[in-house]
Structure formats: structure tokens, C-alpha cells
PDB file of C-alpha atoms in Angstrom:
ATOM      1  CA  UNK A  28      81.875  76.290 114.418  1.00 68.00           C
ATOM      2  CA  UNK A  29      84.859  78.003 112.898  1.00 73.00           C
ATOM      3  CA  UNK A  30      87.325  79.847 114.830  1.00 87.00           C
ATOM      4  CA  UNK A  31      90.006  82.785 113.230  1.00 93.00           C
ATOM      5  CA  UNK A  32      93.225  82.632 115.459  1.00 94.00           C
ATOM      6  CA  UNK A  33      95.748  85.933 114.986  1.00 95.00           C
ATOM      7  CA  UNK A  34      98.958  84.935 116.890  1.00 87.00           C
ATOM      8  CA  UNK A  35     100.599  88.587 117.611  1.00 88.00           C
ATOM      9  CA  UNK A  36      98.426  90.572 119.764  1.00 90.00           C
ATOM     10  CA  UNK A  37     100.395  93.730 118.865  1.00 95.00           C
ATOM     11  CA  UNK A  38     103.436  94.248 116.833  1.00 97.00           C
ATOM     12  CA  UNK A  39     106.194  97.599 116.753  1.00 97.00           C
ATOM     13  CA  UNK A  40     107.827  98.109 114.020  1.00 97.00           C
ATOM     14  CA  UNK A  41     109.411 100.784 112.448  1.00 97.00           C
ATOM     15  CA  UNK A  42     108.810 102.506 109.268  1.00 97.00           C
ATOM     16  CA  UNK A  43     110.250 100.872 106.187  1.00 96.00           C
ATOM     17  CA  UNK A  44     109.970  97.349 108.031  1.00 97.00           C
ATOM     18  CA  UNK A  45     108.406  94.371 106.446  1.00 97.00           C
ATOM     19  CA  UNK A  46     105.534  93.175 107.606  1.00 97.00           C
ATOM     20  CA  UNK A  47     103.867  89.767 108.164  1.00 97.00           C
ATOM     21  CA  UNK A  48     100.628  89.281 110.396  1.00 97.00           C
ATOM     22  CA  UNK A  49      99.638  85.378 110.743  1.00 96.00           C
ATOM     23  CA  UNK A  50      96.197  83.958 110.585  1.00 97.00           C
ATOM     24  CA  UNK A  51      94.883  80.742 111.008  1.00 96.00           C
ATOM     25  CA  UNK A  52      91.498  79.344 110.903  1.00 94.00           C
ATOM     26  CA  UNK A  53      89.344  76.188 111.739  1.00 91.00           C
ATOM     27  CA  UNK A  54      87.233  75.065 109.460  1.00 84.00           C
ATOM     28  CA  UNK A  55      87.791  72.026 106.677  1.00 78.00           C
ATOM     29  CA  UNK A  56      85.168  73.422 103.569  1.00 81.00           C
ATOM     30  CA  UNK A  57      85.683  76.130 101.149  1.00 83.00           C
ATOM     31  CA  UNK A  58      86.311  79.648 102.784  1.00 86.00           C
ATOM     32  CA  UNK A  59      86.044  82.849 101.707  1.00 89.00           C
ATOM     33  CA  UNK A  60      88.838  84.936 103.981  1.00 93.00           C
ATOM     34  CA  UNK A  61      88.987  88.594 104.553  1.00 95.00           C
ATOM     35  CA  UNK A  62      91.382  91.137 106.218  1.00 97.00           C
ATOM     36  CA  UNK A  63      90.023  94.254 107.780  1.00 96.00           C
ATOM     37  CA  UNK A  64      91.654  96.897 109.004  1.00 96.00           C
ATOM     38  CA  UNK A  65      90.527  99.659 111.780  1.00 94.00           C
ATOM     39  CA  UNK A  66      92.593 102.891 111.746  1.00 94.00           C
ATOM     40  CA  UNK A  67      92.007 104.550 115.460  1.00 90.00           C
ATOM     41  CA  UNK A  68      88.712 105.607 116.639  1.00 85.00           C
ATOM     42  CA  UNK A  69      87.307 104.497 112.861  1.00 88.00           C
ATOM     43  CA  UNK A  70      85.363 101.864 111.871  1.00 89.00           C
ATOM     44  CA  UNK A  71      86.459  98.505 109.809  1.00 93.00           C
ATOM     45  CA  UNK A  72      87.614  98.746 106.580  1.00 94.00           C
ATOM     46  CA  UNK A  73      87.899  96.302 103.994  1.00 94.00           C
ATOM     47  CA  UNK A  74      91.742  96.027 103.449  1.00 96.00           C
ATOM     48  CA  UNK A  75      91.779  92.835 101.159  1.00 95.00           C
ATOM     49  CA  UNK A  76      89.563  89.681 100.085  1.00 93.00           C
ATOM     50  CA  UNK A  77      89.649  86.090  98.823  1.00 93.00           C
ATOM     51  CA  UNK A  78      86.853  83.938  97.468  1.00 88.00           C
ATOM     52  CA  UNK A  79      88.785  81.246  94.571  1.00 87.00           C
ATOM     53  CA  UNK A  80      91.891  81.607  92.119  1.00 90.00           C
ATOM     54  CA  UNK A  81      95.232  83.128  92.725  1.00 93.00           C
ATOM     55  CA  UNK A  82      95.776  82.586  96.221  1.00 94.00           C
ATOM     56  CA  UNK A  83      98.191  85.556  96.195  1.00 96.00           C
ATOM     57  CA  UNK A  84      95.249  88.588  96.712  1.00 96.00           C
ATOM     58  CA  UNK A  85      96.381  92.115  96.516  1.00 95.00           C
ATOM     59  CA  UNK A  86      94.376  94.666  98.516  1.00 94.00           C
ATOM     60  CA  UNK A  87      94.987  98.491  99.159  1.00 92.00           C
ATOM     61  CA  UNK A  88      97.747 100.678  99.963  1.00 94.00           C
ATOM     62  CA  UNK A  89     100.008  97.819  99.005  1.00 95.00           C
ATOM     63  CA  UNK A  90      98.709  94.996 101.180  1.00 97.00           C
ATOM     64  CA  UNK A  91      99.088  91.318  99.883  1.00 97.00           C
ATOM     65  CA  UNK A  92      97.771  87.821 101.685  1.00 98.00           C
ATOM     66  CA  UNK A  93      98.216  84.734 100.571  1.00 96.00           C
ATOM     67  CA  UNK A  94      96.175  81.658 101.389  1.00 95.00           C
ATOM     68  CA  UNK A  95      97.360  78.581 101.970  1.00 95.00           C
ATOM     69  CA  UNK A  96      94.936  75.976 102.136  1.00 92.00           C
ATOM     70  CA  UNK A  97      96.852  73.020 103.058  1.00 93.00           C
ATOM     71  CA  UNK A  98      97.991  75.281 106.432  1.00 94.00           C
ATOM     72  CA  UNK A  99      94.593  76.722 106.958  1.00 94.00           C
ATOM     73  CA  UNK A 100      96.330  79.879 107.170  1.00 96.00           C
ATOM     74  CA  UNK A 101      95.849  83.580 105.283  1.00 97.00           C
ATOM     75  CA  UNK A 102      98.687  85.719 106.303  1.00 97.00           C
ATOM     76  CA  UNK A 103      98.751  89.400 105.673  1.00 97.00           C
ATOM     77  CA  UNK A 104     101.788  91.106 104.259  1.00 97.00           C
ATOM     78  CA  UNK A 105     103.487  94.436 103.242  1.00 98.00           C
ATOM     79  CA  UNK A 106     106.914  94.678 102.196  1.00 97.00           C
ATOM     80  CA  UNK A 107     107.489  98.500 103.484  1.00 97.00           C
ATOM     81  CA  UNK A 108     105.077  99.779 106.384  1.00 97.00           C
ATOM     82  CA  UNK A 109     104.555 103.320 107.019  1.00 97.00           C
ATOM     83  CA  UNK A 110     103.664 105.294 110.218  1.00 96.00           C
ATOM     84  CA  UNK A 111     100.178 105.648 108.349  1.00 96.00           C
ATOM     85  CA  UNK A 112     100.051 101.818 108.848  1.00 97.00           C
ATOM     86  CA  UNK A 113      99.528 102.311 112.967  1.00 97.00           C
ATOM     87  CA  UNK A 114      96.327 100.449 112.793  1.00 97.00           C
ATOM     88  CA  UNK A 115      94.456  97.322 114.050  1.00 96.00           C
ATOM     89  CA  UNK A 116      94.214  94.113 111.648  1.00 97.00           C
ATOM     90  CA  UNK A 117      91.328  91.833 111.688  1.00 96.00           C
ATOM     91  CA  UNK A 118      91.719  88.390 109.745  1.00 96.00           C
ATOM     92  CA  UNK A 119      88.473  87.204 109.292  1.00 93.00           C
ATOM     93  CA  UNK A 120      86.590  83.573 107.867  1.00 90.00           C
ATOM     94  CA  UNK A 121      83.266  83.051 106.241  1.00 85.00           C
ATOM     95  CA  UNK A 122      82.277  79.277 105.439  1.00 79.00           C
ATOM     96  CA  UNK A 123      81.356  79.620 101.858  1.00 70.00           C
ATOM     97  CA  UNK A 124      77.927  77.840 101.415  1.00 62.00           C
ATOM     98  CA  UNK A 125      76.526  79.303  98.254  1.00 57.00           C
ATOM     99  CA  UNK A 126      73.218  81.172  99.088  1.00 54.00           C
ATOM    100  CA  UNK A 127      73.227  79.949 102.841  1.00 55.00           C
ATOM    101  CA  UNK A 128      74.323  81.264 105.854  1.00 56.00           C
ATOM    102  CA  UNK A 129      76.690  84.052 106.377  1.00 66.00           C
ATOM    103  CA  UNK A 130      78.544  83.318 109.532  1.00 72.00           C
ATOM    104  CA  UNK A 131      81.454  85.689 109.089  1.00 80.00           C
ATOM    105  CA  UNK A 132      83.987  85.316 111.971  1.00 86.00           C
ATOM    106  CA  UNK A 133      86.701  87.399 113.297  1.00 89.00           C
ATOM    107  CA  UNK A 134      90.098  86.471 115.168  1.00 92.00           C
ATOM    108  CA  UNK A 135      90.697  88.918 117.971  1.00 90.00           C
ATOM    109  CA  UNK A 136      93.062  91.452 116.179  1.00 93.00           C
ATOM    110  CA  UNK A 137      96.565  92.622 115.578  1.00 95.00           C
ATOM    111  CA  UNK A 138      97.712  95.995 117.115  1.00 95.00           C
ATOM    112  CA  UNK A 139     100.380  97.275 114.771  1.00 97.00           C
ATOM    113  CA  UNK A 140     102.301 100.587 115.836  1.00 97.00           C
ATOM    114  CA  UNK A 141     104.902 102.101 113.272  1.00 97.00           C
ATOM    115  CA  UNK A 142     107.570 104.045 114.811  1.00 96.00           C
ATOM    116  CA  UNK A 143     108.386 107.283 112.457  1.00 91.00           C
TER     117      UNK A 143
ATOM    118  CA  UNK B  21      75.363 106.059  98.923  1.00 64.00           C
ATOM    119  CA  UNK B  22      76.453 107.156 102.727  1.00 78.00           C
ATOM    120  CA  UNK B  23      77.364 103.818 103.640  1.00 92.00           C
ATOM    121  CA  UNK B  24      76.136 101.927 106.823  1.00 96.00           C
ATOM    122  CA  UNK B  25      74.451 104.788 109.750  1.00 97.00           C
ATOM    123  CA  UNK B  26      74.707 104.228 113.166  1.00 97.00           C
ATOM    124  CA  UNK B  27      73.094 106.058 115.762  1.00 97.00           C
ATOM    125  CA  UNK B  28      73.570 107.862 118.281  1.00 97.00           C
ATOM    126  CA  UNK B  29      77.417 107.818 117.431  1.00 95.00           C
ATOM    127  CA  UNK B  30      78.043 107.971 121.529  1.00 96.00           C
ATOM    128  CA  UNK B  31      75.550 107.239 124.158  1.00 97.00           C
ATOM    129  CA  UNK B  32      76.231 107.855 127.925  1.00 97.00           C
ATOM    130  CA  UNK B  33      73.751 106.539 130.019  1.00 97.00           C
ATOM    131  CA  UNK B  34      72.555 105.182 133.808  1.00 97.00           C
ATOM    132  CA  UNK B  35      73.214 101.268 134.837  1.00 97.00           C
ATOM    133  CA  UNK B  36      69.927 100.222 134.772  1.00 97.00           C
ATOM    134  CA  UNK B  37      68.327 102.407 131.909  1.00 97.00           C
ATOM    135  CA  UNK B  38      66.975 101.276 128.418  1.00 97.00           C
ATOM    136  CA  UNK B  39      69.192 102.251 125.828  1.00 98.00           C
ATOM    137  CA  UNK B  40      68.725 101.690 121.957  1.00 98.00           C
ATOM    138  CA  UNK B  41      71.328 101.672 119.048  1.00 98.00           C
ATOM    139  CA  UNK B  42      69.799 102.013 115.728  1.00 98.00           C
ATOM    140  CA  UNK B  43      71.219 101.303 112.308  1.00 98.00           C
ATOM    141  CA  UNK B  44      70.872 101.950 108.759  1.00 98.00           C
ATOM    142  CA  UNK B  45      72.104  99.341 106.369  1.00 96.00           C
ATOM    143  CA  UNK B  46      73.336 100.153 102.559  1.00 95.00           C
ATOM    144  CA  UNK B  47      70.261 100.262 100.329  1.00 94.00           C
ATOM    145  CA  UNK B  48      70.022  97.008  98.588  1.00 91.00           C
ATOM    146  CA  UNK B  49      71.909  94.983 101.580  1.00 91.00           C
ATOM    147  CA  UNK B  50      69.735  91.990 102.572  1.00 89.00           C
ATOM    148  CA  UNK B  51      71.842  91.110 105.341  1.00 90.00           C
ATOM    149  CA  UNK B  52      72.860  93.226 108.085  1.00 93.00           C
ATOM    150  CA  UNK B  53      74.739  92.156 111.399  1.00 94.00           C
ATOM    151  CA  UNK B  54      75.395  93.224 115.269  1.00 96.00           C
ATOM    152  CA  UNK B  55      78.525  92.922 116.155  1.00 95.00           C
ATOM    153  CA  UNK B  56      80.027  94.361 119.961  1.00 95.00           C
ATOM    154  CA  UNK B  57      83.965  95.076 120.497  1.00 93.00           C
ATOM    155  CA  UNK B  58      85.683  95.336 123.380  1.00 92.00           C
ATOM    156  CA  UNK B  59      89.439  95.187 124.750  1.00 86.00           C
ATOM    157  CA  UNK B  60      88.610  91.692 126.681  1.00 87.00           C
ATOM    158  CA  UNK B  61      86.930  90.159 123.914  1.00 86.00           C
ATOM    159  CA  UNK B  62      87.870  91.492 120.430  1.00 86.00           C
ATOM    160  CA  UNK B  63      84.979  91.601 117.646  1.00 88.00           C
ATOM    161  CA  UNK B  64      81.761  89.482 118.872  1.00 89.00           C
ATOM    162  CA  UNK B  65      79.008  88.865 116.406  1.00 90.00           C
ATOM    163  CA  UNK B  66      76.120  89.233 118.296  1.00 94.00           C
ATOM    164  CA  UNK B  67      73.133  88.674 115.498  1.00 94.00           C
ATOM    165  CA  UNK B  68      72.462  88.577 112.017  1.00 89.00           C
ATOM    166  CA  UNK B  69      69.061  89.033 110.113  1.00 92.00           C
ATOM    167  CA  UNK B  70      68.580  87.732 106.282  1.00 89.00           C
ATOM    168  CA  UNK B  71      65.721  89.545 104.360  1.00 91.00           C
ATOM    169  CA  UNK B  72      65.066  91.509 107.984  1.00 93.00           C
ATOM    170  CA  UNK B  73      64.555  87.910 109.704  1.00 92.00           C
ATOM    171  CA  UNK B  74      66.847  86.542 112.443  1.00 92.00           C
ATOM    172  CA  UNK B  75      68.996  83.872 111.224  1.00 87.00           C
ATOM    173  CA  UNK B  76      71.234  83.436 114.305  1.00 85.00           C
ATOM    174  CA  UNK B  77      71.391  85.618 117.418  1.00 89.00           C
ATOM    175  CA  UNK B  78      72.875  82.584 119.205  1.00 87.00           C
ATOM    176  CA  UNK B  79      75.751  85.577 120.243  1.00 89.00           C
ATOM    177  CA  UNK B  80      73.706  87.580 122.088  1.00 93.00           C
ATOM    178  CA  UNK B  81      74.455  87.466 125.927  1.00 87.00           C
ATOM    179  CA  UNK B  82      71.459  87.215 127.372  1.00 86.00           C
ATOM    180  CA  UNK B  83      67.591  88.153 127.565  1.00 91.00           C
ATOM    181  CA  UNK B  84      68.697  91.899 128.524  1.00 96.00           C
ATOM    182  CA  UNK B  85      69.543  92.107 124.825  1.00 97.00           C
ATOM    183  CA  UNK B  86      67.004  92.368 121.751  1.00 97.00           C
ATOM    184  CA  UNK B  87      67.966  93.396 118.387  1.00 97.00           C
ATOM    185  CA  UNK B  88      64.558  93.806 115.611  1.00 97.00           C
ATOM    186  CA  UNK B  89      64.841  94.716 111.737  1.00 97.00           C
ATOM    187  CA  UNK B  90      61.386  96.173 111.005  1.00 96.00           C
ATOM    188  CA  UNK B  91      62.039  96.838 107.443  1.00 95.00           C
ATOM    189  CA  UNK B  92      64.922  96.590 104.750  1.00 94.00           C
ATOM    190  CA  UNK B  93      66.334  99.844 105.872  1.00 95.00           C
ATOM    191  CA  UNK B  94      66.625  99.973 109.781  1.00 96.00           C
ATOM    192  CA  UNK B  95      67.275  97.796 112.735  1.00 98.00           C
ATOM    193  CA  UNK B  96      67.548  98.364 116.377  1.00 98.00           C
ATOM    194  CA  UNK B  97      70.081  96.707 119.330  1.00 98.00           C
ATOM    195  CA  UNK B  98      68.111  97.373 122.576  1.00 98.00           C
ATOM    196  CA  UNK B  99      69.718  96.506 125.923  1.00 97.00           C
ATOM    197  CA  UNK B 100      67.105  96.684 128.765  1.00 97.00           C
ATOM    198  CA  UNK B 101      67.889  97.031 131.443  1.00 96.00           C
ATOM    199  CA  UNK B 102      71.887  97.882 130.871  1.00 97.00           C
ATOM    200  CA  UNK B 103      74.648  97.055 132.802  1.00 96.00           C
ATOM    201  CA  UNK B 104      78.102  98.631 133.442  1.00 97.00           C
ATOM    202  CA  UNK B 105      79.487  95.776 131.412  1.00 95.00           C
ATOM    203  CA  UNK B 106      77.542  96.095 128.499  1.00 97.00           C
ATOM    204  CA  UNK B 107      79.955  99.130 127.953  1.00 97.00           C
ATOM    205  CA  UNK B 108      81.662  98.789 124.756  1.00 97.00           C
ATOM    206  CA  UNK B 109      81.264  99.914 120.689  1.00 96.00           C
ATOM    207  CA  UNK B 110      78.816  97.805 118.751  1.00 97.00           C
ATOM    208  CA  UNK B 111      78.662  97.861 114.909  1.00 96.00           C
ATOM    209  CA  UNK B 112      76.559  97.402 112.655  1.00 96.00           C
ATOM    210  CA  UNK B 113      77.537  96.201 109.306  1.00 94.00           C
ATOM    211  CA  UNK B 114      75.590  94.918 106.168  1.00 93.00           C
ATOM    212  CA  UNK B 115      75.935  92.635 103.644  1.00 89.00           C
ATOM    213  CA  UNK B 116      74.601  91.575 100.039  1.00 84.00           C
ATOM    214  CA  UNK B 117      73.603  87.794 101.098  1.00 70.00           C
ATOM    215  CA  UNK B 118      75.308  86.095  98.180  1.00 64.00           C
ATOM    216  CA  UNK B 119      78.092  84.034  99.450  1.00 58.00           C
ATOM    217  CA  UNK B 120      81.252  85.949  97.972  1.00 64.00           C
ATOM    218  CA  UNK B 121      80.582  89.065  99.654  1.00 76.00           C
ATOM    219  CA  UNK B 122      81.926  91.216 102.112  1.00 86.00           C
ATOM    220  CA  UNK B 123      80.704  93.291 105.363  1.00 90.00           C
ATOM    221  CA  UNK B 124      80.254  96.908 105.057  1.00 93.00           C
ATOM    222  CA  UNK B 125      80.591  98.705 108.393  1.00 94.00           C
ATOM    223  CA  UNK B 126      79.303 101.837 110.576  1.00 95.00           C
ATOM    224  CA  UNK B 127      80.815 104.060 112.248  1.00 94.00           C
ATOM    225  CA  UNK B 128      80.163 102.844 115.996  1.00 95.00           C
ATOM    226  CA  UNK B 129      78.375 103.257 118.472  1.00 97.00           C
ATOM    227  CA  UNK B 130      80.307 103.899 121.702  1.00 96.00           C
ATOM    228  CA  UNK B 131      78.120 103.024 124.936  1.00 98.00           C
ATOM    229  CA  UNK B 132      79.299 103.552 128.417  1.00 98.00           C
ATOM    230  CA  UNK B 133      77.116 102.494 131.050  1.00 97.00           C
ATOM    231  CA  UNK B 134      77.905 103.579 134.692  1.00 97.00           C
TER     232      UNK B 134
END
């Protein structure tokens, strides 16, 4: 079975900071990779998606990942965060198999707090 | 259209009582998902149903738990009987089962058990 490892459990920075959240996953087919993001008390929110082509995706509020398939990895990236970042991040994996199973798996999350 | 429904939104209730989450998918979603979070555990998928059948509820912890999707529009998570430990949000999210698609979630369901 795939796993989705996220290696910061939570991350401070301040506003204006870059930021860079790392994912990895396990699993050696095609892959169709997600990040969500859950603002507090809310529910997850689509921040960004991949399925094929440029590897560099561009999601909302100026969010960018970029897979790399030869590191398994899909880290998430924003050049300038803002306090309205304070959020948790969710990197998540689903085994692409056409019209077959949907087995869409989450790493355990990345806390991010932006100090004003 | 108002997006994925959860009810009740927050349920309080007695270790040892029957208590049932219920969920409205997005209209047109033929795949909808269980999923519980909690601070020891992160984001566990718990079941998924395909065209209202169960493809895999290998996730769900044990007998206590039973999750049914009747029809295309609503599915139930029932934990009988419930245990402190079951205490935790579970979402419900739905899906168009087509490969290159994404998850659309609800709002939560916050249980506390005590």
C-alpha cells in the first residue's frame, strides 16, 4: 500500500518568509498528488493538484508544488507567506489506475503558524 | 450546489450509546469516503463506497463501526456501542470516480464520547 510521509510536523515562520513543506510518498506507478489545506476549525480544502504535464502546478492564493518523480517527492511552496497562511497542510497520493480504485492517502500534516 | 453535508455538525454523547453521523455527498459524486482525524493519528480513511457499494472499509477499527450508503445521495457512519476513544472529527468527502479527480469535503463532524 502507499504511504504519504510530511517531514515537519509544524513550522513558525514569520510573515513575508518563504515557504517550503516536503512530501514524500511510496508508491512506484503513476500518481496523481494533491495538497490540501485546513484553515482552523474548517474543513479540507483543495489547495493544489497534479495528474500529468508540467510538473510545476500552481494552486491558490499563490501556492506552487512541484513533483519530482525520480525523488518520489511533491513539495509545496510559497515564496511570501502571510499570517492568513496559519493553517494545516495535507500532502496527499492517489495511485492512478484509470477507472479503478480510488485509494486516496494522506501524510499526517504540517502545522504552519505565521507570526504577524 | 451546497457542497458535501454532514450531520449533526457536533455530537456529545454517553460511552456506551449508539451514535450516527450522516452525510450528503455532491449530486453527481459516485464515490464518497469516511475518513476520522485525530491529534494521535492525523487523517484515517476509514471506508469508501463506489456507486453506493463498499469497495474497501479495510480502515475501519473494528465491528463497533458500520458505515451504509442506501442511495446516491446519503450515507451513514454508525458506531455502536461508542467508546471514549472513538472521540474525534470524521469527514465525509465525495468524489467523481474517474481517476483524475479530487475529494470534496464536509464540514465535520466533531464527536466526543465520555
Amino acid at each position: 500500500a502507499q504511504s504519504v510521509s510530511q517531514h515537519n510536523h509544524h513550522v513558525i515562520l514569520s510573515e513575508a518568509a518563504s515557504l517550503e513543506l516536503g512530501c514524500n510518498y511510496s508508491y512506484g506507478g503513476t500518481v496523481n498528488l494533491f495538497w490540501y489545506v485546513q484553515y482552523p476549525g474548517q474543513h479540507l480544502q483543495l489547495l493544489l493538484k497534479y495528474f500529468s504535464g508540467d510538473p510545476l502546478v500552481k494552486g491558490i492564493k499563490g501556492f506552487e508544488a512541484e513533483f519530482i518523480k525520480s525523488k518520489f517527492s511533491f513539495n509545496l511552496r510559497k515564496p511570501s507567506v502571510q499570517w492568513s497562511d496559519t493553517a494545516e497542510y495535507f500532502c496527499a497520493v492517489n495511485p492512478y489506475s484509470g477507472a479503478g480504485s480510488y485509494q486516496l492517502t494522506f501524510g499526517k500534516g504540517t502545522k504552519l503558524s505565521v507570526i504577524p | 450546489d451546497a457542497g458535501v453535508i454532514q450531520s449533526p455538525r457536533h455530537e456529545v454523547t454517553e460511552m456506551g450509546q449508539e451514535v450516527t453521523l450522516r452525510c450528503k455527498p455532491i449530486s453527481g459524486h459516485n464515490s464518497l469516503f469516511w475518513y476520522r482525524q485525530t491529534m494521535m493519528r492525523g487523517l484515517e480513511l476509514l471506508i469508501y463506497f463506489n456507486n453506493n457499494v463498499p469497495i474497501d472499509d479495510s480502515g475501519m477499527p473494528e465491528d463497533r463501526f458500520s458505515a451504509k450508503m442506501p442511495n446516491a445521495s446519503f450515507s451513514t457512519l454508525k458506531i455502536q456501542p461508542s467508546e471514549p476513544r472513538d472521540s474525534a472529527v470524521y469527514f465525509c468527502a465525495s468524489s467523481l470516480h474517474r481517476g483524475n479527480t479530487e475529494a470534496f469535503f464536509g464540514q465535520g463532524t466533531r464527536l466526543t464520547v465520555v
